[in-house]
Short mmCIF file of C-alpha atoms and ligand atoms in Angstrom, two decimals:
data_model
loop_
_atom_site.label_atom_id
_atom_site.label_comp_id
_atom_site.label_asym_id
_atom_site.label_seq_id
_atom_site.Cartn_x
_atom_site.Cartn_y
_atom_site.Cartn_z
CA MET A 58 58.46 -206.12 -8.01
CA SER A 59 55.83 -208.18 -9.80
CA ALA A 60 56.99 -211.65 -8.81
CA GLY A 61 55.53 -214.49 -10.80
CA GLN A 62 54.09 -212.36 -13.59
CA ASN A 63 54.39 -213.66 -17.13
CA PHE A 64 56.32 -211.93 -19.87
CA TYR A 65 56.29 -213.14 -23.47
CA ILE A 66 58.75 -211.46 -25.81
CA THR A 67 59.37 -212.25 -29.47
CA THR A 68 61.90 -211.44 -32.16
CA PRO A 69 60.82 -211.40 -35.79
CA ILE A 70 61.42 -214.79 -37.36
CA TYR A 71 64.28 -214.48 -39.79
CA TYR A 72 64.20 -215.26 -43.50
CA VAL A 73 66.38 -218.19 -44.34
CA ASN A 74 67.43 -217.01 -47.76
CA ASP A 75 70.43 -215.29 -46.25
CA LYS A 76 73.24 -215.59 -43.72
CA PRO A 77 72.62 -213.92 -40.35
CA HIS A 78 74.01 -210.39 -40.13
CA ILE A 79 74.25 -207.55 -37.64
CA GLY A 80 70.61 -206.52 -38.16
CA HIS A 81 69.37 -209.94 -37.10
CA ALA A 82 71.73 -210.03 -34.13
CA TYR A 83 70.53 -206.57 -33.09
CA THR A 84 66.79 -207.31 -32.92
CA SER A 85 67.41 -210.50 -30.97
CA LEU A 86 69.96 -208.87 -28.66
CA ALA A 87 67.46 -206.22 -27.58
CA CYS A 88 64.98 -209.01 -26.77
CA ASP A 89 67.64 -210.98 -24.93
CA VAL A 90 68.52 -208.03 -22.70
CA LEU A 91 64.85 -207.50 -21.88
CA ALA A 92 64.25 -211.20 -21.28
CA ARG A 93 67.24 -211.45 -18.96
CA PHE A 94 66.26 -208.28 -17.10
CA LYS A 95 62.71 -209.52 -16.58
CA ARG A 96 63.92 -212.91 -15.36
CA MET A 97 66.18 -211.17 -12.85
CA ASP A 98 63.14 -209.14 -11.84
CA GLY A 99 61.15 -212.25 -10.97
CA TYR A 100 59.07 -212.64 -14.13
CA ASN A 101 58.20 -215.93 -15.74
CA VAL A 102 59.68 -215.18 -19.18
CA HIS A 103 59.09 -216.81 -22.51
CA PHE A 104 61.55 -215.55 -25.11
CA LEU A 105 60.88 -216.71 -28.65
CA THR A 106 62.94 -216.48 -31.81
CA GLY A 107 63.06 -218.56 -34.96
CA THR A 108 63.10 -218.70 -38.73
CA ASP A 109 60.61 -217.78 -41.44
CA GLU A 110 61.05 -220.54 -43.97
CA HIS A 111 58.28 -220.29 -46.55
CA GLY A 112 57.70 -218.07 -49.53
CA GLN A 113 58.81 -217.50 -53.06
CA LYS A 114 62.16 -216.00 -52.06
CA VAL A 115 63.19 -219.12 -50.18
CA GLU A 116 61.90 -221.36 -52.96
CA GLN A 117 64.01 -219.40 -55.44
CA SER A 118 67.13 -219.41 -53.24
CA ALA A 119 66.84 -223.18 -52.79
CA GLU A 120 66.43 -223.65 -56.51
CA LYS A 121 69.50 -221.53 -57.15
CA ALA A 122 71.48 -223.60 -54.66
CA GLY A 123 70.21 -226.75 -56.36
CA ILE A 124 68.74 -228.31 -53.22
CA ASP A 125 65.20 -229.02 -52.19
CA PRO A 126 63.63 -226.26 -50.06
CA GLN A 127 63.30 -228.34 -46.90
CA LYS A 128 66.98 -229.31 -46.91
CA PHE A 129 67.90 -225.73 -47.77
CA THR A 130 65.92 -224.33 -44.85
CA ASP A 131 67.36 -226.97 -42.51
CA ASN A 132 70.84 -225.68 -43.32
CA VAL A 133 70.17 -221.98 -43.13
CA SER A 134 67.94 -222.19 -40.08
CA GLN A 135 70.85 -223.82 -38.27
CA ASN A 136 72.95 -220.68 -38.92
CA PHE A 137 70.43 -218.70 -36.90
CA ARG A 138 70.55 -221.20 -34.04
CA ASP A 139 74.33 -220.97 -34.14
CA LEU A 140 74.14 -217.19 -34.03
CA ALA A 141 71.86 -217.33 -30.99
CA LYS A 142 74.41 -219.51 -29.23
CA ALA A 143 77.36 -217.34 -30.24
CA MET A 144 75.57 -214.17 -29.07
CA ASN A 145 74.58 -215.88 -25.79
CA PHE A 146 70.86 -215.37 -26.42
CA SER A 147 68.67 -216.92 -23.77
CA ASN A 148 65.69 -217.79 -25.97
CA ASP A 149 63.34 -220.38 -24.50
CA ASP A 150 62.12 -221.63 -27.85
CA PHE A 151 63.22 -221.54 -31.48
CA ILE A 152 60.37 -221.88 -33.92
CA ARG A 153 60.61 -222.91 -37.58
CA THR A 154 57.60 -222.23 -39.77
CA THR A 155 58.11 -225.58 -41.49
CA GLU A 156 57.28 -227.41 -38.25
CA GLU A 157 54.05 -229.38 -37.97
CA ARG A 158 52.89 -227.43 -34.89
CA HIS A 159 53.03 -224.27 -36.96
CA LYS A 160 51.19 -225.64 -39.96
CA GLU A 161 48.42 -226.67 -37.61
CA ALA A 162 48.22 -223.19 -36.06
CA CYS A 163 48.16 -221.48 -39.49
CA GLN A 164 45.38 -223.69 -40.76
CA ALA A 165 43.40 -223.16 -37.57
CA ILE A 166 43.56 -219.37 -37.79
CA TRP A 167 42.71 -219.60 -41.50
CA ASN A 168 39.63 -221.71 -40.80
CA LYS A 169 38.59 -219.30 -38.08
CA LEU A 170 38.89 -216.33 -40.46
CA VAL A 171 36.83 -218.16 -43.08
CA GLU A 172 34.24 -218.93 -40.42
CA THR A 173 33.97 -215.29 -39.33
CA GLY A 174 33.61 -214.21 -42.96
CA ASP A 175 36.90 -212.30 -43.00
CA ILE A 176 38.46 -214.36 -45.78
CA TYR A 177 36.83 -214.63 -49.23
CA LEU A 178 37.89 -215.87 -52.65
CA GLY A 179 38.56 -213.27 -55.34
CA ALA A 180 41.19 -212.51 -57.93
CA TYR A 181 44.36 -210.52 -57.52
CA ALA A 182 45.85 -208.18 -60.08
CA GLY A 183 48.62 -205.89 -58.94
CA TRP A 184 52.27 -205.29 -58.17
CA TYR A 185 54.21 -207.78 -56.08
CA ALA A 186 57.78 -207.53 -54.79
CA ILE A 187 59.23 -210.95 -54.11
CA ARG A 188 62.11 -209.49 -52.11
CA ASP A 189 59.71 -207.87 -49.64
CA GLU A 190 57.04 -210.58 -50.00
CA ALA A 191 54.67 -207.61 -50.19
CA PHE A 192 52.06 -206.10 -52.49
CA TYR A 193 52.21 -202.47 -53.59
CA THR A 194 49.62 -200.20 -55.14
CA GLU A 195 50.35 -198.28 -58.33
CA THR A 196 50.64 -195.03 -56.36
CA GLU A 197 53.19 -196.47 -53.96
CA LEU A 198 55.63 -197.33 -56.75
CA VAL A 199 58.58 -195.05 -57.49
CA ASP A 200 60.89 -194.61 -60.48
CA GLY A 201 63.74 -197.11 -60.60
CA PRO A 202 67.27 -196.55 -61.97
CA ASN A 203 66.36 -197.94 -65.42
CA GLY A 204 63.17 -195.96 -65.80
CA ASN A 205 61.18 -198.93 -64.58
CA LYS A 206 58.77 -198.80 -61.64
CA ILE A 207 60.05 -200.25 -58.37
CA ALA A 208 58.76 -200.61 -54.81
CA PRO A 209 59.41 -197.74 -52.36
CA THR A 210 61.87 -200.10 -50.62
CA GLY A 211 63.91 -200.37 -53.82
CA ALA A 212 62.75 -203.92 -54.56
CA GLU A 213 61.77 -204.94 -58.08
CA VAL A 214 58.07 -205.54 -58.63
CA GLU A 215 56.17 -207.76 -61.03
CA TRP A 216 52.60 -207.62 -62.28
CA LEU A 217 50.59 -210.48 -60.87
CA GLU A 218 47.20 -211.76 -61.91
CA GLU A 219 45.89 -214.81 -60.16
CA PRO A 220 42.94 -216.13 -58.18
CA SER A 221 43.48 -215.28 -54.57
CA TYR A 222 41.84 -215.37 -51.19
CA PHE A 223 41.48 -211.98 -49.56
CA PHE A 224 41.40 -210.85 -45.98
CA LYS A 225 38.83 -208.09 -45.36
CA LEU A 226 41.39 -205.62 -44.05
CA SER A 227 39.25 -202.66 -45.15
CA ALA A 228 36.62 -203.65 -42.60
CA TRP A 229 39.08 -203.21 -39.74
CA GLU A 230 40.19 -199.64 -40.34
CA ASP A 231 38.07 -198.03 -37.62
CA LYS A 232 38.78 -200.77 -35.11
CA LEU A 233 42.51 -200.33 -35.70
CA LEU A 234 42.34 -196.58 -35.23
CA GLU A 235 40.37 -197.14 -32.05
CA LEU A 236 43.04 -199.54 -30.87
CA TYR A 237 45.84 -197.01 -31.44
CA GLU A 238 43.82 -194.24 -29.77
CA SER A 239 42.92 -196.19 -26.67
CA ASN A 240 46.36 -197.80 -26.33
CA PRO A 241 48.88 -195.02 -26.94
CA ASP A 242 51.75 -197.37 -26.01
CA PHE A 243 50.74 -200.12 -28.42
CA ILE A 244 53.20 -198.83 -31.03
CA ALA A 245 56.57 -197.36 -30.06
CA PRO A 246 58.49 -195.18 -30.57
CA LYS A 247 56.07 -192.25 -31.07
CA SER A 248 57.38 -191.20 -34.48
CA ARG A 249 56.73 -194.69 -35.83
CA ARG A 250 53.29 -194.71 -34.26
CA ASN A 251 52.43 -191.58 -36.20
CA GLU A 252 53.56 -193.20 -39.45
CA VAL A 253 51.29 -196.17 -38.85
CA LEU A 254 48.40 -193.90 -37.93
CA SER A 255 48.63 -191.93 -41.13
CA PHE A 256 49.00 -195.11 -43.17
CA VAL A 257 45.77 -196.50 -41.73
CA LYS A 258 43.97 -193.17 -41.98
CA GLY A 259 44.92 -193.14 -45.66
CA GLY A 260 42.55 -196.11 -46.13
CA LEU A 261 43.07 -199.85 -46.14
CA LYS A 262 42.44 -202.22 -49.01
CA ASP A 263 41.63 -205.89 -48.63
CA LEU A 264 44.78 -207.97 -48.49
CA SER A 265 45.59 -210.87 -50.78
CA VAL A 266 46.42 -213.77 -48.45
CA SER A 267 47.03 -216.71 -50.76
CA ARG A 268 49.16 -217.53 -53.78
CA THR A 269 48.86 -220.07 -56.57
CA THR A 270 52.06 -219.57 -58.58
CA PHE A 271 54.42 -221.44 -56.29
CA SER A 272 54.05 -224.14 -53.72
CA TRP A 273 56.54 -223.59 -50.87
CA GLY A 274 54.12 -222.66 -48.11
CA VAL A 275 51.34 -223.81 -45.82
CA PRO A 276 48.49 -225.26 -47.89
CA VAL A 277 45.18 -223.42 -47.67
CA PRO A 278 42.65 -225.78 -46.03
CA ASN A 279 40.18 -227.24 -48.53
CA ASP A 280 41.78 -225.67 -51.59
CA ASP A 281 44.89 -227.44 -52.87
CA ASP A 282 45.64 -224.82 -55.50
CA HIS A 283 46.52 -222.18 -52.90
CA ILE A 284 49.19 -221.71 -50.32
CA MET A 285 49.00 -219.08 -47.59
CA TYR A 286 50.55 -215.66 -47.99
CA VAL A 287 53.87 -215.82 -46.20
CA TRP A 288 53.13 -212.93 -43.83
CA LEU A 289 49.93 -214.50 -42.50
CA ASP A 290 51.92 -217.69 -42.04
CA ALA A 291 54.90 -215.88 -40.47
CA LEU A 292 52.99 -213.68 -38.02
CA THR A 293 51.08 -216.69 -36.74
CA ASN A 294 54.35 -218.09 -35.37
CA TYR A 295 53.85 -215.97 -32.25
CA LEU A 296 50.61 -217.85 -31.54
CA THR A 297 52.00 -221.26 -32.45
CA ALA A 298 54.78 -220.98 -29.92
CA ALA A 299 52.26 -220.18 -27.19
CA GLY A 300 50.36 -223.37 -27.98
CA TYR A 301 47.65 -222.15 -30.39
CA PRO A 302 45.23 -223.54 -31.55
CA ASP A 303 44.86 -225.10 -28.10
CA MET A 304 43.77 -221.99 -26.26
CA GLU A 305 43.15 -223.99 -23.10
CA LYS A 306 46.78 -225.06 -22.92
CA GLN A 307 48.66 -223.69 -19.89
CA SER A 308 51.36 -222.09 -22.05
CA PHE A 309 48.69 -220.21 -24.01
CA LYS A 310 46.99 -219.02 -20.85
CA ASP A 311 50.33 -217.96 -19.42
CA PHE A 312 51.88 -216.28 -22.41
CA TRP A 313 49.18 -215.05 -24.73
CA PRO A 314 48.73 -212.17 -25.38
CA ALA A 315 52.41 -211.47 -25.99
CA SER A 316 53.91 -208.67 -23.94
CA LEU A 317 56.13 -207.32 -26.70
CA HIS A 318 56.89 -207.94 -30.36
CA MET A 319 60.27 -206.45 -31.17
CA VAL A 320 60.71 -205.62 -34.86
CA GLY A 321 62.78 -203.49 -37.22
CA LYS A 322 61.15 -200.38 -38.68
CA ASP A 323 60.79 -202.03 -42.10
CA ILE A 324 58.33 -204.61 -40.84
CA LEU A 325 56.29 -202.47 -38.48
CA ARG A 326 53.30 -202.24 -40.80
CA PHE A 327 52.88 -206.01 -40.81
CA HIS A 328 52.97 -206.13 -37.01
CA ALA A 329 51.02 -203.00 -36.18
CA VAL A 330 48.34 -203.13 -38.88
CA TYR A 331 47.88 -206.56 -40.45
CA TRP A 332 48.60 -208.60 -37.32
CA PRO A 333 46.14 -206.88 -34.96
CA ALA A 334 43.53 -206.95 -37.74
CA PHE A 335 43.98 -210.73 -38.21
CA LEU A 336 43.79 -211.24 -34.47
CA MET A 337 40.73 -209.05 -33.94
CA ALA A 338 38.99 -210.85 -36.79
CA ALA A 339 39.88 -214.23 -35.30
CA ASP A 340 38.72 -213.05 -31.89
CA ILE A 341 42.13 -213.55 -30.29
CA PRO A 342 43.48 -211.03 -27.74
CA LEU A 343 46.05 -208.54 -29.03
CA PRO A 344 49.70 -208.25 -28.07
CA GLU A 345 50.44 -205.44 -25.65
CA ARG A 346 53.12 -203.63 -27.59
CA VAL A 347 55.12 -203.50 -30.81
CA PHE A 348 58.45 -201.69 -30.76
CA ALA A 349 60.19 -200.79 -34.02
CA HIS A 350 63.93 -200.17 -33.86
CA GLY A 351 66.10 -198.45 -36.45
CA TRP A 352 68.64 -199.73 -38.94
CA TRP A 353 72.41 -199.98 -38.83
CA THR A 354 74.72 -198.65 -41.48
CA ASN A 355 78.39 -199.63 -41.83
CA GLU A 356 80.86 -196.72 -41.56
CA GLY A 357 78.11 -194.45 -42.88
CA GLN A 358 77.00 -196.69 -45.76
CA LYS A 359 73.80 -198.65 -46.20
CA ILE A 360 74.50 -202.32 -45.54
CA SER A 361 73.96 -204.45 -48.60
CA LYS A 362 75.21 -207.63 -50.16
CA SER A 363 75.96 -205.84 -53.41
CA LEU A 364 78.21 -203.32 -51.64
CA GLY A 365 79.90 -206.24 -49.90
CA ASN A 366 79.77 -204.47 -46.54
CA VAL A 367 77.53 -206.84 -44.63
CA ILE A 368 78.65 -207.07 -41.00
CA ASP A 369 78.87 -210.63 -39.71
CA PRO A 370 78.23 -210.64 -35.96
CA LEU A 371 80.59 -213.60 -35.57
CA ASP A 372 83.44 -211.44 -36.90
CA LEU A 373 82.62 -208.73 -34.35
CA ILE A 374 82.65 -211.25 -31.52
CA GLU A 375 85.99 -212.59 -32.65
CA LYS A 376 87.54 -209.17 -33.06
CA TYR A 377 86.15 -207.26 -30.08
CA GLY A 378 84.71 -209.90 -27.75
CA LEU A 379 81.13 -211.00 -27.14
CA ASP A 380 80.12 -208.71 -24.30
CA GLN A 381 81.94 -205.78 -25.87
CA THR A 382 79.84 -206.26 -29.01
CA ARG A 383 76.64 -206.63 -27.01
CA TYR A 384 77.46 -203.50 -25.02
CA PHE A 385 78.29 -201.44 -28.09
CA LEU A 386 75.11 -202.36 -29.96
CA MET A 387 72.94 -201.43 -27.00
CA ARG A 388 74.89 -198.32 -25.94
CA GLU A 389 75.95 -196.57 -29.10
CA VAL A 390 72.61 -195.69 -30.66
CA PRO A 391 69.40 -194.42 -29.05
CA PHE A 392 67.16 -197.45 -29.41
CA GLY A 393 64.58 -196.67 -32.07
CA ASN A 394 66.95 -194.51 -34.14
CA ASP A 395 69.14 -195.56 -37.03
CA GLY A 396 72.78 -196.02 -36.14
CA ASP A 397 76.19 -196.42 -37.63
CA PHE A 398 78.73 -199.11 -36.98
CA ALA A 399 82.24 -197.65 -36.99
CA HIS A 400 85.42 -199.37 -35.82
CA GLU A 401 86.61 -196.17 -34.08
CA ALA A 402 83.40 -195.87 -32.10
CA MET A 403 83.51 -199.53 -31.12
CA VAL A 404 87.09 -199.27 -29.88
CA GLY A 405 86.24 -196.04 -28.06
CA ARG A 406 83.41 -197.70 -26.14
CA MET A 407 85.47 -200.80 -25.46
CA ASN A 408 88.48 -198.93 -24.09
CA THR A 409 86.75 -196.03 -22.37
CA ASP A 410 83.42 -197.23 -20.97
CA LEU A 411 84.47 -200.81 -20.37
CA ALA A 412 88.24 -201.11 -19.82
CA ASN A 413 88.78 -197.70 -18.18
CA ASP A 414 85.57 -196.87 -16.42
CA ILE A 415 84.10 -200.07 -15.06
CA GLY A 416 87.08 -202.41 -15.60
CA ASN A 417 89.59 -200.26 -13.72
CA LEU A 418 87.12 -199.47 -10.98
CA CYS A 419 86.61 -203.14 -10.30
CA GLN A 420 90.28 -204.05 -10.64
CA ARG A 421 91.53 -201.19 -8.42
CA VAL A 422 89.06 -201.79 -5.62
CA MET A 423 89.36 -205.56 -5.56
CA SER A 424 93.18 -205.38 -5.67
CA MET A 425 93.22 -202.98 -2.72
CA ILE A 426 90.95 -205.29 -0.74
CA PHE A 427 93.10 -208.27 -1.69
CA LYS A 428 96.32 -206.55 -0.67
CA ASN A 429 95.28 -204.36 2.23
CA CYS A 430 92.40 -206.20 3.87
CA ASP A 431 93.86 -209.72 4.14
CA ALA A 432 92.02 -210.75 0.98
CA GLN A 433 88.61 -210.52 2.61
CA PHE A 434 85.75 -208.06 2.66
CA PRO A 435 86.60 -205.57 5.40
CA GLU A 436 84.59 -204.54 8.44
CA PHE A 437 83.05 -201.11 8.10
CA GLY A 438 82.45 -198.20 10.49
CA ASP A 439 79.88 -195.38 10.42
CA PHE A 440 78.96 -194.18 6.96
CA THR A 441 79.69 -190.56 6.05
CA ASP A 442 77.44 -188.40 3.88
CA GLU A 443 79.68 -189.20 0.90
CA ASP A 444 79.30 -192.93 1.50
CA LYS A 445 75.56 -192.60 1.83
CA ALA A 446 75.31 -190.50 -1.32
CA LEU A 447 77.03 -193.18 -3.40
CA MET A 448 75.00 -195.98 -1.81
CA THR A 449 71.72 -194.14 -2.43
CA MET A 450 72.65 -193.44 -6.02
CA ALA A 451 73.43 -197.12 -6.58
CA ASP A 452 70.10 -198.11 -5.01
CA GLU A 453 68.15 -195.67 -7.15
CA ALA A 454 69.91 -196.87 -10.29
CA LEU A 455 67.87 -200.08 -10.20
CA VAL A 456 64.59 -198.17 -10.19
CA LYS A 457 65.77 -195.94 -13.04
CA THR A 458 67.15 -198.82 -15.08
CA ARG A 459 63.96 -200.84 -14.67
CA ASP A 460 61.86 -197.93 -15.83
CA LEU A 461 64.05 -197.32 -18.88
CA ILE A 462 64.20 -201.00 -19.80
CA ASN A 463 60.40 -201.12 -19.66
CA GLN A 464 60.41 -198.34 -22.25
CA GLN A 465 63.01 -200.22 -24.37
CA SER A 466 65.35 -197.29 -23.79
CA PHE A 467 68.43 -199.48 -23.58
CA HIS A 468 70.99 -196.76 -24.25
CA LYS A 469 69.54 -194.60 -21.48
CA ALA A 470 69.50 -197.55 -19.09
CA LEU A 471 73.22 -198.00 -19.73
CA GLU A 472 73.75 -194.26 -19.30
CA ALA A 473 72.03 -194.45 -15.91
CA ILE A 474 74.24 -197.36 -14.89
CA TRP A 475 77.36 -195.58 -16.07
CA ALA A 476 76.39 -192.51 -14.05
CA VAL A 477 76.97 -194.73 -11.00
CA VAL A 478 80.26 -195.99 -12.46
CA GLY A 479 81.37 -192.38 -12.91
CA GLU A 480 80.31 -191.43 -9.41
CA ALA A 481 82.09 -194.45 -7.92
CA ASN A 482 85.29 -193.45 -9.74
CA ARG A 483 85.03 -189.89 -8.44
CA TYR A 484 84.43 -191.28 -4.96
CA VAL A 485 87.59 -193.42 -5.12
CA ASP A 486 89.63 -190.40 -6.19
CA ALA A 487 88.11 -188.16 -3.54
CA GLN A 488 88.38 -190.67 -0.68
CA ALA A 489 91.82 -191.88 -1.79
CA PRO A 490 91.85 -195.17 0.10
CA TRP A 491 95.56 -195.68 -0.79
CA ALA A 492 96.34 -192.58 1.33
CA LEU A 493 93.98 -193.68 4.12
CA ARG A 494 96.00 -196.87 4.40
CA LYS A 495 98.71 -194.83 6.09
CA THR A 496 96.49 -192.40 8.03
CA ASP A 497 93.22 -194.09 8.95
CA ILE A 498 92.99 -197.78 8.24
CA ASP A 499 89.44 -198.14 9.58
CA ARG A 500 88.19 -195.43 7.29
CA MET A 501 90.02 -197.09 4.37
CA LYS A 502 88.13 -200.29 5.14
CA THR A 503 84.76 -198.52 5.16
CA VAL A 504 85.53 -196.83 1.85
CA LEU A 505 86.59 -200.12 0.22
CA TYR A 506 83.53 -201.84 1.60
CA VAL A 507 81.20 -199.18 0.19
CA LEU A 508 82.94 -199.50 -3.17
CA ALA A 509 82.80 -203.29 -3.25
CA ASP A 510 79.09 -203.29 -2.52
CA THR A 511 78.54 -200.68 -5.24
CA ILE A 512 80.44 -202.90 -7.68
CA ARG A 513 78.18 -205.79 -6.69
CA LYS A 514 75.16 -203.70 -7.62
CA LEU A 515 76.80 -202.68 -10.88
CA GLY A 516 77.46 -206.35 -11.62
CA LEU A 517 73.76 -207.08 -11.22
CA LEU A 518 72.71 -204.09 -13.32
CA ILE A 519 74.97 -204.92 -16.27
CA ARG A 520 74.15 -208.63 -16.14
CA PRO A 521 71.28 -208.54 -18.70
CA PHE A 522 73.58 -206.69 -21.14
CA MET A 523 76.87 -208.50 -20.52
CA PRO A 524 76.02 -211.76 -18.78
CA GLU A 525 79.46 -213.36 -18.89
CA SER A 526 81.41 -210.32 -17.73
CA ALA A 527 78.87 -209.59 -15.03
CA ASP A 528 79.15 -213.13 -13.76
CA LYS A 529 82.94 -212.79 -13.65
CA MET A 530 82.50 -209.64 -11.57
CA LEU A 531 80.04 -211.36 -9.27
CA ASP A 532 82.42 -214.34 -8.99
CA LEU A 533 85.17 -212.00 -7.82
CA LEU A 534 82.71 -210.63 -5.28
CA GLN A 535 81.78 -214.14 -4.08
CA VAL A 536 78.09 -213.49 -4.81
CA SER A 537 76.26 -216.82 -4.77
CA GLU A 538 74.20 -217.97 -7.77
CA ASN A 539 70.89 -217.35 -6.02
CA SER A 540 71.82 -213.80 -5.11
CA ARG A 541 72.30 -212.80 -8.74
CA ASP A 542 68.91 -211.28 -9.33
CA PHE A 543 67.18 -208.08 -8.40
CA SER A 544 65.45 -209.49 -5.36
CA ALA A 545 68.97 -209.68 -3.87
CA TYR A 546 69.87 -206.13 -4.88
CA GLY A 547 69.38 -204.85 -1.33
CA GLU A 548 71.47 -207.61 0.26
CA VAL A 549 74.95 -206.56 1.32
CA LEU A 550 78.38 -208.14 1.09
CA LYS A 551 79.44 -209.96 4.24
CA SER A 552 82.54 -208.67 5.99
CA GLY A 553 85.11 -211.40 6.50
CA VAL A 554 84.29 -213.36 3.34
CA ALA A 555 87.53 -214.30 1.58
CA ILE A 556 88.19 -213.21 -2.00
CA GLU A 557 90.62 -214.49 -4.59
CA LYS A 558 93.29 -212.52 -6.43
CA PRO A 559 91.32 -210.34 -8.84
CA VAL A 560 91.69 -210.80 -12.59
CA GLY A 561 90.95 -208.22 -15.28
CA ILE A 562 87.50 -208.52 -16.84
CA PHE A 563 87.35 -205.88 -19.54
CA PRO A 564 90.44 -206.03 -21.80
CA ARG A 565 91.55 -203.08 -23.90
CA PHE A 566 91.37 -203.40 -27.66
CA VAL A 567 94.73 -204.39 -29.08
CA ASP A 568 95.17 -203.58 -32.74
CA GLU A 569 97.15 -206.60 -33.85
CA GLU A 570 97.66 -205.27 -37.34
CA ALA A 571 99.17 -202.05 -36.01
CA ASP A 572 101.42 -203.97 -33.63
CA ALA A 573 102.68 -206.36 -36.29
N1 LIG B 203 60.78 -212.78 -42.03
C1 LIG B 203 60.49 -211.41 -41.79
C2 LIG B 203 59.92 -211.19 -40.41
C3 LIG B 203 58.70 -211.99 -40.09
S1 LIG B 203 58.17 -211.72 -38.46
C4 LIG B 203 56.69 -212.47 -38.33
C5 LIG B 203 61.75 -210.56 -41.96
N2 LIG B 203 62.91 -211.18 -41.83
S2 LIG B 203 64.34 -210.52 -42.05
O1 LIG B 203 65.27 -211.58 -41.83
O2 LIG B 203 64.42 -209.88 -43.31
O3 LIG B 203 64.52 -209.37 -41.02
C6 LIG B 203 64.46 -209.58 -39.67
C7 LIG B 203 64.83 -208.38 -38.84
O4 LIG B 203 66.15 -207.93 -39.11
C8 LIG B 203 63.91 -207.20 -39.07
O5 LIG B 203 63.45 -206.75 -37.81
C9 LIG B 203 64.80 -206.17 -39.71
O6 LIG B 203 64.44 -204.87 -39.37
C10 LIG B 203 66.16 -206.52 -39.12
N3 LIG B 203 67.23 -205.95 -39.92
C11 LIG B 203 67.64 -206.31 -41.16
N4 LIG B 203 68.66 -205.48 -41.55
C12 LIG B 203 68.90 -204.56 -40.60
C13 LIG B 203 69.88 -203.55 -40.37
N5 LIG B 203 70.77 -203.21 -41.29
N6 LIG B 203 69.87 -202.92 -39.16
C14 LIG B 203 69.01 -203.28 -38.15
N7 LIG B 203 68.10 -204.23 -38.33
C15 LIG B 203 67.88 -204.76 -39.58
O7 LIG B 203 61.64 -209.37 -42.17
#
């Protein structure tokens, strides 16, 4: 274990022109699981999330709502804080791009880029999609439904002509390719890395990094007519939160460069091409890794406001439970792939993996200990090969899970944990402690002890994914607060410690409408 090492993980900062939905919850959840795992593994973690509050889209949404943009962003940003609380995210900071600390960081990086000669004043003429806050070349455009040209993302584009500052992105092409070559893990998963590679190999044009036609943004230093391009502003949030521009600050020394930027596949280009180019130009060390996850659909359909099928994470929590939702989102889809949200699948996971597999295991074993061992952890005798096999498997599960979590392979990590759950269930059936009660009480005690200690390990392993349920399990097992991390994984339960009457932790899904 690397005790005391630093780990800085970030979510994208969310646009405030919309209500939070499942996509936002998903990106942050993956970061939360990683942050919690790393903390349990002894790391000094800094987990950042926040809101992206500038840009034309926000200005327009505020105008439509008839309120001034600052007030508008105050309101919507709060929804994202509320979501973080409802999802039990353990973020250490919540950044808003309208904060003073951020404006200062943006202007500092801007000045640095002017100083290094990487920003120059020119004029922009081209296609701009407000929805994506992105520029497109003529060749990137596709035919829209009304015969008009639209962005490849489906967003409408408009022709823009205005004076603009440019970032010399074209000068960084070779350096970027070198970066990808020498750091094969910088972009994950592999398929996405290849996309970025071919995009950069296709040639990079200088990037327009200021706008003059609206005003809701960070002012460009020494030129009042311009505000900064929202992506330069937004990406800089990762530096701001570490303490930039004060690079001598302890937080900056501890947490920069970031260990991992977690993003959705749609915004990988900004993080894997523009961001490292800005940083290299500004002579700031690069983040270690960018992981792009896939997108959710709803019962097979693309999620969109116009289809009215947006999934509100708060509804999921209310209907299925918080940890059930967290588990489903991390288990159902190979992380990195697109996935589908279906009620059937959710209920399947909730009732099978949770209620039946781990819930029953815990309930059965703890009830037998409560009833047949005087409500205390039993003494144990010599371990048989079967006992040892289960104990070894549970020990190795931590190593496997850690490795998979470090690859952001959350679904496989859960699979590895559930392999132990499955084995423990087979062990209960094979050892049949209820029969041993009549034939060999000492052996029954050893079997129940082995099971209880396996459940303790399972409680620790699932804790980053389902913190509340795991803590209920560990409460039942009388595990003290300071033994709830991975340094205590190898500790064992103490025989003779009293337990309370066990309560169920993973309820089955009850379809109230069907029952009514
Ligand atoms: N503001 C920018 C990010 C700036 S980071 C310096 C932005 N914001 S966003 O609110 O539009 O999107 C934030 C994240 O939500 C992205 O990672 C995006 O991929 C994710 N999702 C949005 N819809 C999604 C799904 N339907 N499914 C999964 N994730 C999706 O982009």
